[in-house]
PDB file of C-alpha atoms in Angstrom:
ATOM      1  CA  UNK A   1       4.465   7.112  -7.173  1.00 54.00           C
ATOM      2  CA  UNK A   2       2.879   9.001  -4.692  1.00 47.00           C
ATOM      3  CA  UNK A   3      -0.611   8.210  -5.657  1.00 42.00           C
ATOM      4  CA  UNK A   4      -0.295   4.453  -6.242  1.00 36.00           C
ATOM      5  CA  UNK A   5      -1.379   2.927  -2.876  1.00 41.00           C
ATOM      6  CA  UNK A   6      -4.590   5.208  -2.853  1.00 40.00           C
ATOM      7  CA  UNK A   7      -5.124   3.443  -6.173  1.00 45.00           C
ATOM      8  CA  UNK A   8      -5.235  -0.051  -4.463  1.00 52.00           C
ATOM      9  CA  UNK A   9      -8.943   1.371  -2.313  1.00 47.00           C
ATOM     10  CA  UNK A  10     -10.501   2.703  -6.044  1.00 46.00           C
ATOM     11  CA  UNK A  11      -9.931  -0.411  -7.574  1.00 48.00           C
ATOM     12  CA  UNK A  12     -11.284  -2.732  -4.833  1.00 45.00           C
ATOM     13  CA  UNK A  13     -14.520  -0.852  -5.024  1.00 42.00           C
ATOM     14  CA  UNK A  14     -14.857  -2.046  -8.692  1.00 44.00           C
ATOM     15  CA  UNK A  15     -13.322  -5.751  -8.225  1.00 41.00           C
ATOM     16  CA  UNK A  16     -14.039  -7.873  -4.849  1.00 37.00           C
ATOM     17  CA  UNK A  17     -11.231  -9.232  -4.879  1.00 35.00           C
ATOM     18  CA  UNK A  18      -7.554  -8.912  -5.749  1.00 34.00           C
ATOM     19  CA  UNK A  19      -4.786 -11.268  -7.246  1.00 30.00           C
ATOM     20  CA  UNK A  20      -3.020 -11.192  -4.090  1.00 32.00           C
ATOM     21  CA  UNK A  21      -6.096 -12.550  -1.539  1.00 30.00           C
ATOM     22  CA  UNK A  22      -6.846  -9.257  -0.163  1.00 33.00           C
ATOM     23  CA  UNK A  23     -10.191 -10.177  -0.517  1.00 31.00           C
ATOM     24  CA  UNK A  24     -12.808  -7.764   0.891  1.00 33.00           C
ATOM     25  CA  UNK A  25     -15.159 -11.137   0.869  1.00 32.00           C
ATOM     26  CA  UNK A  26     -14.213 -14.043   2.785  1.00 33.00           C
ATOM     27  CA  UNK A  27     -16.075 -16.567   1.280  1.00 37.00           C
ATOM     28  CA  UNK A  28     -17.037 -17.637  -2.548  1.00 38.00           C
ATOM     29  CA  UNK A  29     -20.326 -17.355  -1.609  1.00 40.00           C
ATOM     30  CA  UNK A  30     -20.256 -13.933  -1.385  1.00 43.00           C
ATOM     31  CA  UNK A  31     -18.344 -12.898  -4.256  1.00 39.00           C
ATOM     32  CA  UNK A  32     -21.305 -14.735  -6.161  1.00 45.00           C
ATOM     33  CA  UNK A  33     -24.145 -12.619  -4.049  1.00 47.00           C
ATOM     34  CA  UNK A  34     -22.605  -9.523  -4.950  1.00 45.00           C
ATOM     35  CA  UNK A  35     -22.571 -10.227  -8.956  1.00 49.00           C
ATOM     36  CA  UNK A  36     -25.737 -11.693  -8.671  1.00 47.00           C
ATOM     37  CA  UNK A  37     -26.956  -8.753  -7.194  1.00 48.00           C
ATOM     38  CA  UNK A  38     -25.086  -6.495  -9.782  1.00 46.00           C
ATOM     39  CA  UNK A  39     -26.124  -7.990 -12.516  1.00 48.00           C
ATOM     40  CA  UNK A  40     -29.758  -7.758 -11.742  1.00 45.00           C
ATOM     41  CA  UNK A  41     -29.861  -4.295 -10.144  1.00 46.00           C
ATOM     42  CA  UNK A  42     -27.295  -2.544 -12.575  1.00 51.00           C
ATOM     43  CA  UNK A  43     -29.550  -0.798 -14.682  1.00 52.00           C
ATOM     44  CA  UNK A  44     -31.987   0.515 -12.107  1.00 52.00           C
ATOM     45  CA  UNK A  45     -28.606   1.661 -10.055  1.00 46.00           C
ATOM     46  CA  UNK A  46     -27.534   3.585 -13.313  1.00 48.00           C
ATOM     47  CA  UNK A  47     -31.150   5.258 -13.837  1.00 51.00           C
ATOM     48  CA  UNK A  48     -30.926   5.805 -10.584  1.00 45.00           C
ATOM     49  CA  UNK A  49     -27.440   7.967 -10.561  1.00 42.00           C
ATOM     50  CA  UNK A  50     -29.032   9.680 -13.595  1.00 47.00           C
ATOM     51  CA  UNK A  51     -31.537  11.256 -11.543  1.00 48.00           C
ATOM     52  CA  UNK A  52     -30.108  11.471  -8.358  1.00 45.00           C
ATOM     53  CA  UNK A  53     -26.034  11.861  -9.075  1.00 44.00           C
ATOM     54  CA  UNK A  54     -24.440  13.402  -6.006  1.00 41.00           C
ATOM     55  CA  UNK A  55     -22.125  16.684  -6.886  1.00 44.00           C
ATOM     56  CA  UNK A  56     -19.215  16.074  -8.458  1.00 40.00           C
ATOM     57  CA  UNK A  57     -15.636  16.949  -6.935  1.00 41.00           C
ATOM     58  CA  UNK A  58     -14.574  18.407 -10.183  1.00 40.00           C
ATOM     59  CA  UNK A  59     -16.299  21.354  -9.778  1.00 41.00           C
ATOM     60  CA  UNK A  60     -14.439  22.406  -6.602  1.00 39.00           C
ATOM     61  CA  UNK A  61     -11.161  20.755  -8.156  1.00 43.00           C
ATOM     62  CA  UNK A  62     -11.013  23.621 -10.143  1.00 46.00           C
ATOM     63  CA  UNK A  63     -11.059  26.251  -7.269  1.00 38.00           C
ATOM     64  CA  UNK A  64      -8.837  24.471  -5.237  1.00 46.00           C
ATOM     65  CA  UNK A  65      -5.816  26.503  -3.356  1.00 44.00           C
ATOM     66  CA  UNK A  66      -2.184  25.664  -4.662  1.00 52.00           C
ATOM     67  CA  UNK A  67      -1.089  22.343  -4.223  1.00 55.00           C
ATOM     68  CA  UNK A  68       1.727  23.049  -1.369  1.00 68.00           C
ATOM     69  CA  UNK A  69      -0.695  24.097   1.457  1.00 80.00           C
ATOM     70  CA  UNK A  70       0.302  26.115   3.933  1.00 86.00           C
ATOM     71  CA  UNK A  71       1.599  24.619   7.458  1.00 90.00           C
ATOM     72  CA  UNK A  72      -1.237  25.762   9.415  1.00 92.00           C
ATOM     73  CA  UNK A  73      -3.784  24.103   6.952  1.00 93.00           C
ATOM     74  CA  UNK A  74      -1.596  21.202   6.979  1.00 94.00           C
ATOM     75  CA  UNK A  75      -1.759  20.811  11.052  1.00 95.00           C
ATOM     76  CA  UNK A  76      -5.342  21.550  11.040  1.00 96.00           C
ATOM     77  CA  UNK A  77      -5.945  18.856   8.071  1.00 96.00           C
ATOM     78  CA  UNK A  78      -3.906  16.522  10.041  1.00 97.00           C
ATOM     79  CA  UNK A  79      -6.044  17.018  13.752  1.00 97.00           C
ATOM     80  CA  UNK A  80      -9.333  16.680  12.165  1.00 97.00           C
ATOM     81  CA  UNK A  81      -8.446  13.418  10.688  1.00 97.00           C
ATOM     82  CA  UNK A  82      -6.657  11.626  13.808  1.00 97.00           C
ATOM     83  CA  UNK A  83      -9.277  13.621  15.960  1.00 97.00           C
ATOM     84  CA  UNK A  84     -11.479  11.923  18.517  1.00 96.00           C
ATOM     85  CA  UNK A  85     -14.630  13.703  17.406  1.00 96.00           C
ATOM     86  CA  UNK A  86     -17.838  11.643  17.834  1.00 96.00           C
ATOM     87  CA  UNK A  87     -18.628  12.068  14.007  1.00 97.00           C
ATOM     88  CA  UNK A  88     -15.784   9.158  13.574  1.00 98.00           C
ATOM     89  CA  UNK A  89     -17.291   5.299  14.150  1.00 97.00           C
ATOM     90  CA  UNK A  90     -14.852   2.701  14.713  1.00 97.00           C
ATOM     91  CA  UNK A  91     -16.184  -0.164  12.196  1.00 97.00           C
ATOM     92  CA  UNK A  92     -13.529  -2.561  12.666  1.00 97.00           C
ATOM     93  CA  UNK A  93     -11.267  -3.601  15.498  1.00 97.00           C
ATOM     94  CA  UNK A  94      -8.954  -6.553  13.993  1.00 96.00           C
ATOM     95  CA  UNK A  95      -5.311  -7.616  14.047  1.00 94.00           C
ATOM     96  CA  UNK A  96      -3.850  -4.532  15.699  1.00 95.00           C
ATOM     97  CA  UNK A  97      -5.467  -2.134  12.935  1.00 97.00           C
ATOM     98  CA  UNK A  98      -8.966  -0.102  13.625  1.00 97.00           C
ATOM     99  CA  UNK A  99     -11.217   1.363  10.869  1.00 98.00           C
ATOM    100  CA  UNK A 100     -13.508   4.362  11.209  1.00 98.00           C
ATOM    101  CA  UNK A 101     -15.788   5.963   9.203  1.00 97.00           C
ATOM    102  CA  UNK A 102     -17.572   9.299   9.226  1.00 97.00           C
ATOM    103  CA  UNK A 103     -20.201  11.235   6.744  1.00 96.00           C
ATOM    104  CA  UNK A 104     -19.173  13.990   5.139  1.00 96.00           C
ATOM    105  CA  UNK A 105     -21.683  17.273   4.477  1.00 94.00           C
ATOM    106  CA  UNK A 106     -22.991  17.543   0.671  1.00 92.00           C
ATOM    107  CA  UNK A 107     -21.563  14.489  -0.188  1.00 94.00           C
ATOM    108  CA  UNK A 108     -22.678  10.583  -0.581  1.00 94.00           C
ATOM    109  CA  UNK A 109     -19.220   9.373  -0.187  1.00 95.00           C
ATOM    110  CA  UNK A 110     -18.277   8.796   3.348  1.00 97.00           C
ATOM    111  CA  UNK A 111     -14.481   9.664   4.514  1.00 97.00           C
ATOM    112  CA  UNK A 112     -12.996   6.237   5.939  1.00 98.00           C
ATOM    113  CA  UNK A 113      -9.794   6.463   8.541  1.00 98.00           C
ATOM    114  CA  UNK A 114      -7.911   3.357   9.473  1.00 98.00           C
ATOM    115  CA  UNK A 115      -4.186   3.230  11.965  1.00 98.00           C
ATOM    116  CA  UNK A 116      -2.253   0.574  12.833  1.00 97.00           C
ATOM    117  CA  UNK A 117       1.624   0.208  13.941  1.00 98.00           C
ATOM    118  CA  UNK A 118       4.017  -1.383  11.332  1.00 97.00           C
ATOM    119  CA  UNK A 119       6.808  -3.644  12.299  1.00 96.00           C
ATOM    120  CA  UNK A 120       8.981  -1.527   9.726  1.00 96.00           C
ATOM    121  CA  UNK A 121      10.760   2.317   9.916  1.00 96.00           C
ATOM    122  CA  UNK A 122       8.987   5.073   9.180  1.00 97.00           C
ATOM    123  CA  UNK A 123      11.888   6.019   6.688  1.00 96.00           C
ATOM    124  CA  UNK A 124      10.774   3.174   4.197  1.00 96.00           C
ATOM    125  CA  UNK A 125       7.013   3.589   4.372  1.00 96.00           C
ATOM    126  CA  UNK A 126       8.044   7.291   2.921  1.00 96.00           C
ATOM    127  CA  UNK A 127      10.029   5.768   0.136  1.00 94.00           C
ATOM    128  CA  UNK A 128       7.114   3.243  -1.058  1.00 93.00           C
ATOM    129  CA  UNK A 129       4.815   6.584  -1.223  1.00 92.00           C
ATOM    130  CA  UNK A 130       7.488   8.307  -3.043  1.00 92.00           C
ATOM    131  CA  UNK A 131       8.555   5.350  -5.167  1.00 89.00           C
ATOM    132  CA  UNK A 132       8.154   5.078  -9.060  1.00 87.00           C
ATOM    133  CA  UNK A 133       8.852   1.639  -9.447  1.00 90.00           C
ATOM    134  CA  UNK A 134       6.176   0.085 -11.376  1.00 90.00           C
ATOM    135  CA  UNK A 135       6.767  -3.518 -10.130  1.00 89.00           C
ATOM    136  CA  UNK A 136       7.387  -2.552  -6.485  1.00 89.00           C
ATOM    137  CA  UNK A 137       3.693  -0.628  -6.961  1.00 90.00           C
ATOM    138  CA  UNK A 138       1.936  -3.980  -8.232  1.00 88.00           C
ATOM    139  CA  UNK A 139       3.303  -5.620  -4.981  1.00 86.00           C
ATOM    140  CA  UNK A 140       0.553  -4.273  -3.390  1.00 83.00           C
ATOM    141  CA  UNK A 141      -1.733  -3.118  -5.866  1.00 83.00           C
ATOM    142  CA  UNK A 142      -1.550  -5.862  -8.756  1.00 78.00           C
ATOM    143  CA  UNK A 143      -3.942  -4.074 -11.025  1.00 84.00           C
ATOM    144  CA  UNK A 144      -1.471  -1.240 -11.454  1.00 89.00           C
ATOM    145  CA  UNK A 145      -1.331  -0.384 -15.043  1.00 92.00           C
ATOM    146  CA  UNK A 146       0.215   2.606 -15.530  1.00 91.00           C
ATOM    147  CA  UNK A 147       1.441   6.266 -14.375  1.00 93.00           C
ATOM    148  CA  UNK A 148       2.971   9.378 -14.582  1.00 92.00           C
ATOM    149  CA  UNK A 149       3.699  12.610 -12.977  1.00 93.00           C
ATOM    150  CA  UNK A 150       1.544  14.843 -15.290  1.00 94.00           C
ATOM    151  CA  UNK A 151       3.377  18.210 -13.397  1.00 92.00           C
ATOM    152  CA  UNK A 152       5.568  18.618 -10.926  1.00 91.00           C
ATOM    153  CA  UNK A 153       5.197  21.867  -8.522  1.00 89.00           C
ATOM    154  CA  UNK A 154       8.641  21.487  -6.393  1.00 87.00           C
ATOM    155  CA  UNK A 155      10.414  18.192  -5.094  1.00 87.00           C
ATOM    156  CA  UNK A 156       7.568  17.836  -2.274  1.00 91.00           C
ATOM    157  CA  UNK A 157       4.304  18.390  -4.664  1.00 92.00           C
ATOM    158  CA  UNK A 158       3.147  17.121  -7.918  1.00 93.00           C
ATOM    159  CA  UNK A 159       0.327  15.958 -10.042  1.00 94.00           C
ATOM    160  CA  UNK A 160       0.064  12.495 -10.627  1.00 94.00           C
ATOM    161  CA  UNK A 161      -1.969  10.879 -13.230  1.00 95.00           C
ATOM    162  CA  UNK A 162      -2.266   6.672 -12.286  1.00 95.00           C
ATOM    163  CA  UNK A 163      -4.619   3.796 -13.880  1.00 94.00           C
ATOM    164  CA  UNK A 164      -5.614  -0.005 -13.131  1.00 92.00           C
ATOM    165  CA  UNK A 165      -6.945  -2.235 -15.040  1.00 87.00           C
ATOM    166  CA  UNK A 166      -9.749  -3.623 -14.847  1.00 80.00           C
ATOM    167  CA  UNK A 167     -10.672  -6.675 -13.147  1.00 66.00           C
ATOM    168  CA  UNK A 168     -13.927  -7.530 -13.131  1.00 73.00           C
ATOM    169  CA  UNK A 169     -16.412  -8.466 -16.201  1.00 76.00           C
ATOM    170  CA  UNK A 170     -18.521  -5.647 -17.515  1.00 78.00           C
ATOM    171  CA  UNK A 171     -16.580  -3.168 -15.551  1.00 82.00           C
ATOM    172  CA  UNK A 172     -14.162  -0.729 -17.661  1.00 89.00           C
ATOM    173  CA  UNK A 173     -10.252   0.766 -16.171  1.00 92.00           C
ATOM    174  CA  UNK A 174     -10.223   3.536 -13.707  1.00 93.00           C
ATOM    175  CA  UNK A 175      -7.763   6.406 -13.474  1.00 95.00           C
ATOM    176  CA  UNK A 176      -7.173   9.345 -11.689  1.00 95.00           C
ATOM    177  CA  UNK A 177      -5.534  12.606 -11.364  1.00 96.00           C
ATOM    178  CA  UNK A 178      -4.493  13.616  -8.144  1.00 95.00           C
ATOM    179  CA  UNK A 179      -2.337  16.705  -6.757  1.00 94.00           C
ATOM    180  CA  UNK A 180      -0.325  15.526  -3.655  1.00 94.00           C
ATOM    181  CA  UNK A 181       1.895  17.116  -1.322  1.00 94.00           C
ATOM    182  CA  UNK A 182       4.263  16.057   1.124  1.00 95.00           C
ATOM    183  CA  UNK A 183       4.654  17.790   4.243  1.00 96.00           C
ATOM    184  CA  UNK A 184       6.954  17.743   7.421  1.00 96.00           C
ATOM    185  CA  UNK A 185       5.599  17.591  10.656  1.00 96.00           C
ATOM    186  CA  UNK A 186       8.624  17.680  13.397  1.00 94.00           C
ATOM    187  CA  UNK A 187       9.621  13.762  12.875  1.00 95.00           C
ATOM    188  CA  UNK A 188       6.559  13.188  11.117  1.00 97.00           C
ATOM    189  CA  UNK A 189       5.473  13.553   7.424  1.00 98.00           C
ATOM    190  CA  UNK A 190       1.757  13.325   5.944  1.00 98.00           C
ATOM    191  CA  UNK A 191       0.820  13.011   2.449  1.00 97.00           C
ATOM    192  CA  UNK A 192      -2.097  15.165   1.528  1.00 96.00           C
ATOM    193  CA  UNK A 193      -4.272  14.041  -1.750  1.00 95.00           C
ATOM    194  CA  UNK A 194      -7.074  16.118  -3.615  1.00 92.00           C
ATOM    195  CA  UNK A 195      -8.621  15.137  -6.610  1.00 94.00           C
ATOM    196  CA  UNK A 196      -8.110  17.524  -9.476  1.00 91.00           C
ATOM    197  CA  UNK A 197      -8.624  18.257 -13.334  1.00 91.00           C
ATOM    198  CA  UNK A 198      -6.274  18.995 -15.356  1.00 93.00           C
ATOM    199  CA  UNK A 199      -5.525  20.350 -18.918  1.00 91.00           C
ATOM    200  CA  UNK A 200      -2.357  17.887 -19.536  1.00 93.00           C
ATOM    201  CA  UNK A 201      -4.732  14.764 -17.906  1.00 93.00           C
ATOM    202  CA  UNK A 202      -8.134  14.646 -20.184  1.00 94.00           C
ATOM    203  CA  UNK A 203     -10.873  11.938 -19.076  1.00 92.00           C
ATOM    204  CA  UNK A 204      -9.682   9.339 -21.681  1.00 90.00           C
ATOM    205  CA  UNK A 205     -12.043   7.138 -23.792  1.00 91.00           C
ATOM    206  CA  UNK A 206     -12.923   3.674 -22.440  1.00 91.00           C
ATOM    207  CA  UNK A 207     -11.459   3.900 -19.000  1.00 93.00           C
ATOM    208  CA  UNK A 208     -13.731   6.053 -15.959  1.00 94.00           C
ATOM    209  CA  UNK A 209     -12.815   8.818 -14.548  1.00 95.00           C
ATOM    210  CA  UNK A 210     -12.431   8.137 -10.446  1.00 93.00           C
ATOM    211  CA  UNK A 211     -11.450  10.635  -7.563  1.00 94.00           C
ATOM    212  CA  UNK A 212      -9.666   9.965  -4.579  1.00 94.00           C
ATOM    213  CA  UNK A 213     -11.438  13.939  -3.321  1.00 95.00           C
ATOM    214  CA  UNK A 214      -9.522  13.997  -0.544  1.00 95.00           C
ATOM    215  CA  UNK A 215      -6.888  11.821   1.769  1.00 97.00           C
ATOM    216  CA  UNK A 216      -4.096  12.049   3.484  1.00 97.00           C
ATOM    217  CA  UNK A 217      -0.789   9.484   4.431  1.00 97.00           C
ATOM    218  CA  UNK A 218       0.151  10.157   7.971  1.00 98.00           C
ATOM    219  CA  UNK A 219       3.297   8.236   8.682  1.00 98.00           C
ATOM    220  CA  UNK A 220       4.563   9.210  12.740  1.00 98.00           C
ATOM    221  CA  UNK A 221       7.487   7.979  14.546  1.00 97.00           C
ATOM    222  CA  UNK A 222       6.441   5.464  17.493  1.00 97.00           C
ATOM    223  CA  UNK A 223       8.636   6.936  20.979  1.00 94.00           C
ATOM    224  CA  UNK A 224      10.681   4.598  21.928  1.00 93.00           C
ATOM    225  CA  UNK A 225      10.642   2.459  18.957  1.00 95.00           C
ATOM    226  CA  UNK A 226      12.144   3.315  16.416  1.00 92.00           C
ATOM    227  CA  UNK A 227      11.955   0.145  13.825  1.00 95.00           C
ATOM    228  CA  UNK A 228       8.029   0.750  14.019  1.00 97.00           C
ATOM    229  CA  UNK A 229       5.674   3.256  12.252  1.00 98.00           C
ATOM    230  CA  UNK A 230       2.272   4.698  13.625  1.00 98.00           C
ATOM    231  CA  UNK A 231       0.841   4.869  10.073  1.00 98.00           C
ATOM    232  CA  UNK A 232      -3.032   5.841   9.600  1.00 98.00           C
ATOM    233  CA  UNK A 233      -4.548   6.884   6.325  1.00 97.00           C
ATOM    234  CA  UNK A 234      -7.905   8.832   5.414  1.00 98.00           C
ATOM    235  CA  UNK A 235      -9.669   8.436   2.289  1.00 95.00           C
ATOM    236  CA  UNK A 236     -12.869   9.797   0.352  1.00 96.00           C
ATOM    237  CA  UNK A 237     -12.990   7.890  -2.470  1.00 91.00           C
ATOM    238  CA  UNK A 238     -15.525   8.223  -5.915  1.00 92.00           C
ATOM    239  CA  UNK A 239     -15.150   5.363  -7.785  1.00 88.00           C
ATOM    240  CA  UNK A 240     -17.090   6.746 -10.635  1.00 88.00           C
ATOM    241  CA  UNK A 241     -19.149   4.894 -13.288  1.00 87.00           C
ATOM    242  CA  UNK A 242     -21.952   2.722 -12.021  1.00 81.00           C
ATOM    243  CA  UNK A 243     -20.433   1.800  -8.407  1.00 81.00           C
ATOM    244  CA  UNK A 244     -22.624   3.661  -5.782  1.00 87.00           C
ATOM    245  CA  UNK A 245     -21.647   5.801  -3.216  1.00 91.00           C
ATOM    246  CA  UNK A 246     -23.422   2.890  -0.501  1.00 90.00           C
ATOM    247  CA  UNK A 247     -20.970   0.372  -2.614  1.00 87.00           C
ATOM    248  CA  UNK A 248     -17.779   2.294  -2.226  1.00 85.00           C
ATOM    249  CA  UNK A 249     -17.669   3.209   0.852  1.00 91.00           C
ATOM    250  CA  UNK A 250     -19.085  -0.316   2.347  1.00 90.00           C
ATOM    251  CA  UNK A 251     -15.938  -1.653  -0.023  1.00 86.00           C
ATOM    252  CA  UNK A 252     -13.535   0.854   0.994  1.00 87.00           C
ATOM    253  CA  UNK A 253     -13.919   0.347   5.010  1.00 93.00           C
ATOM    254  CA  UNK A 254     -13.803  -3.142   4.495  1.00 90.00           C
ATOM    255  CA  UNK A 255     -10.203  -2.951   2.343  1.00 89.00           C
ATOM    256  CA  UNK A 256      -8.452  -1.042   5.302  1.00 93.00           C
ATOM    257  CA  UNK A 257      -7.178  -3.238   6.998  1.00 94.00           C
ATOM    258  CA  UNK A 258      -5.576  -5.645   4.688  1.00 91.00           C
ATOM    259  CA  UNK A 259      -4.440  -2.377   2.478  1.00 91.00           C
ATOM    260  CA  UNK A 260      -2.126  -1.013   6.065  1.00 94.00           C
ATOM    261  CA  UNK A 261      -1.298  -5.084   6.481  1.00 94.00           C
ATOM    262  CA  UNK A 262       0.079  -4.819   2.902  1.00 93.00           C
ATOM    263  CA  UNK A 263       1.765  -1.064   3.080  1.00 94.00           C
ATOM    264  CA  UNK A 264       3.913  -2.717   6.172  1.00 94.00           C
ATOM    265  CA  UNK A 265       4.696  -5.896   4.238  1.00 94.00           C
ATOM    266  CA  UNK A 266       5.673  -3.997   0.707  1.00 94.00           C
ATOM    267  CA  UNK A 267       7.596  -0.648   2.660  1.00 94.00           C
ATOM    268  CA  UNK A 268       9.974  -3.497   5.004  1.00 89.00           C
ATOM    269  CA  UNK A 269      11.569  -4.687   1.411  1.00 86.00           C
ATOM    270  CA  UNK A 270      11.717  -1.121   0.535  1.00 84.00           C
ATOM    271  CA  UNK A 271      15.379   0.744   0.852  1.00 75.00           C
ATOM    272  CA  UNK A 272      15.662   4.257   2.608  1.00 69.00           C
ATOM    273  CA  UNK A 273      18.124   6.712   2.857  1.00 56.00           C
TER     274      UNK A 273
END
């Protein structure tokens, strides 16, 4: 399922740390700091949001062009987001794998970039995006509850409707609906994501309503090697609920690297055309 591994970032913004030690915390100590410091701050955070919410995506959701963008838009999606442009900060440098982060205008929620190389053929890291296979998805994302493709556009765009659990005490599910194309670029193929609303895909009682707004899954062919994958990945994430837009996107920069770590791990077992 295409939307799946987007999933994995949403969910580690509302739980510190998954089932599989891709912990976003590296000691105890802090796991306990941050629910100390939820626990005592949650209800001024929430007044807070009340009075101060940032716009929602699901107004512009509902304007949004058709869900197969053109191949201009596409190219011009794709350079912004591998671009070199100042408004990018590298935040982490570790294991191969670097992590930037950038503001975006009108919006709390910053847009977070990460790249690395994967010991593993580009071919496969398209099947895990394109894979349905419910237990292959909780390889990497362990929270996975459930999904469906609420409507399907052609064989290279789709709706997708996806939810975890939750994980975390006083926290509730979070789902998403999320249009996503799949586009050729000469030997490479991106995944584009937008956050959208739709009639077949109603917020549902007792789980919160998240948004990946926007994303993308570059996957490129490295020259000269062809058993390895130049893979980066964008994402502005709104976990929804209580989580702040300071939480997620401190959570969501930190999660990038062991989320590409885990993409090359899962798509190696994966089998390709």
């Amino acid at each position: 399922m295409f939307i799946s591994c987007a999933l994995l970032l949403v969910t580690c913004a509302d739980h510190p740390r998954s089932v599989r030690s891709a912990s976003l915390w590296t000691t105890t100590q802090d796991i306990c700091g941050l629910s100390h410091m939820w626990a005592v701050t949650r209800k001024n955070m929430k007044q807070h949001l009340q009075r101060h919410r940032p716009k929602s995506s699901c107004r512009a959701t509902k304007t949004l062009p058709p869900p197969l963008l053109p191949q201009t838009e596409v190219m011009q999606f794709v350079r912004d987001r591998t671009s070199n442009d100042p408004s990018w900060q590298l935040k982490i440098n570790r294991c191969g794998i670097k992590v930037w982060r950038r503001s975006v205008p009108s919006s709390a929620f910053d847009e977070i970039r990460g790249s690395g190389v994967l010991d593993v053929k580009p071919a496969k890291v398209i099947a895990l995006f394109e894979s349905s296979d419910v237990e292959l998805i909780r390889r990497f994302n362990p929270l996975y509850d459930i999904g469906w493709d609420v409507q399907r556009y052609s064989g290279c765009a789709k709706v997708s409707y996806a939810r975890v659990r939750s994980a975390f005490p006083g926290f509730k599910p979070r789902d998403t609906v999320t249009c996503v194309s799949r586009h050729s670029l000469g030997l490479d193929t991106v995944f584009i994501l937008h956050a959208m609303q739709h009639s077949k895909a109603p917020p549902q009682r007792g789980c919160v309503r998240a948004e990946i707004i926007r994303g993308m899954h570059l996957i490129q062919v490295v020259p000269l090697s062809p058993t390895q994958t130049n893979f980066t990945f964008t994402q502005q994430v709104n976990a929804g609920g209580a989580v702040p837009a300071w939480v997620a996107n401190l959570l969501t920069t930190r999660e990038a690297v062991q989320f590409i770590q885990r993409i090359g791990d899962v798509a190696s077992s994966v089998s390709s055309c």
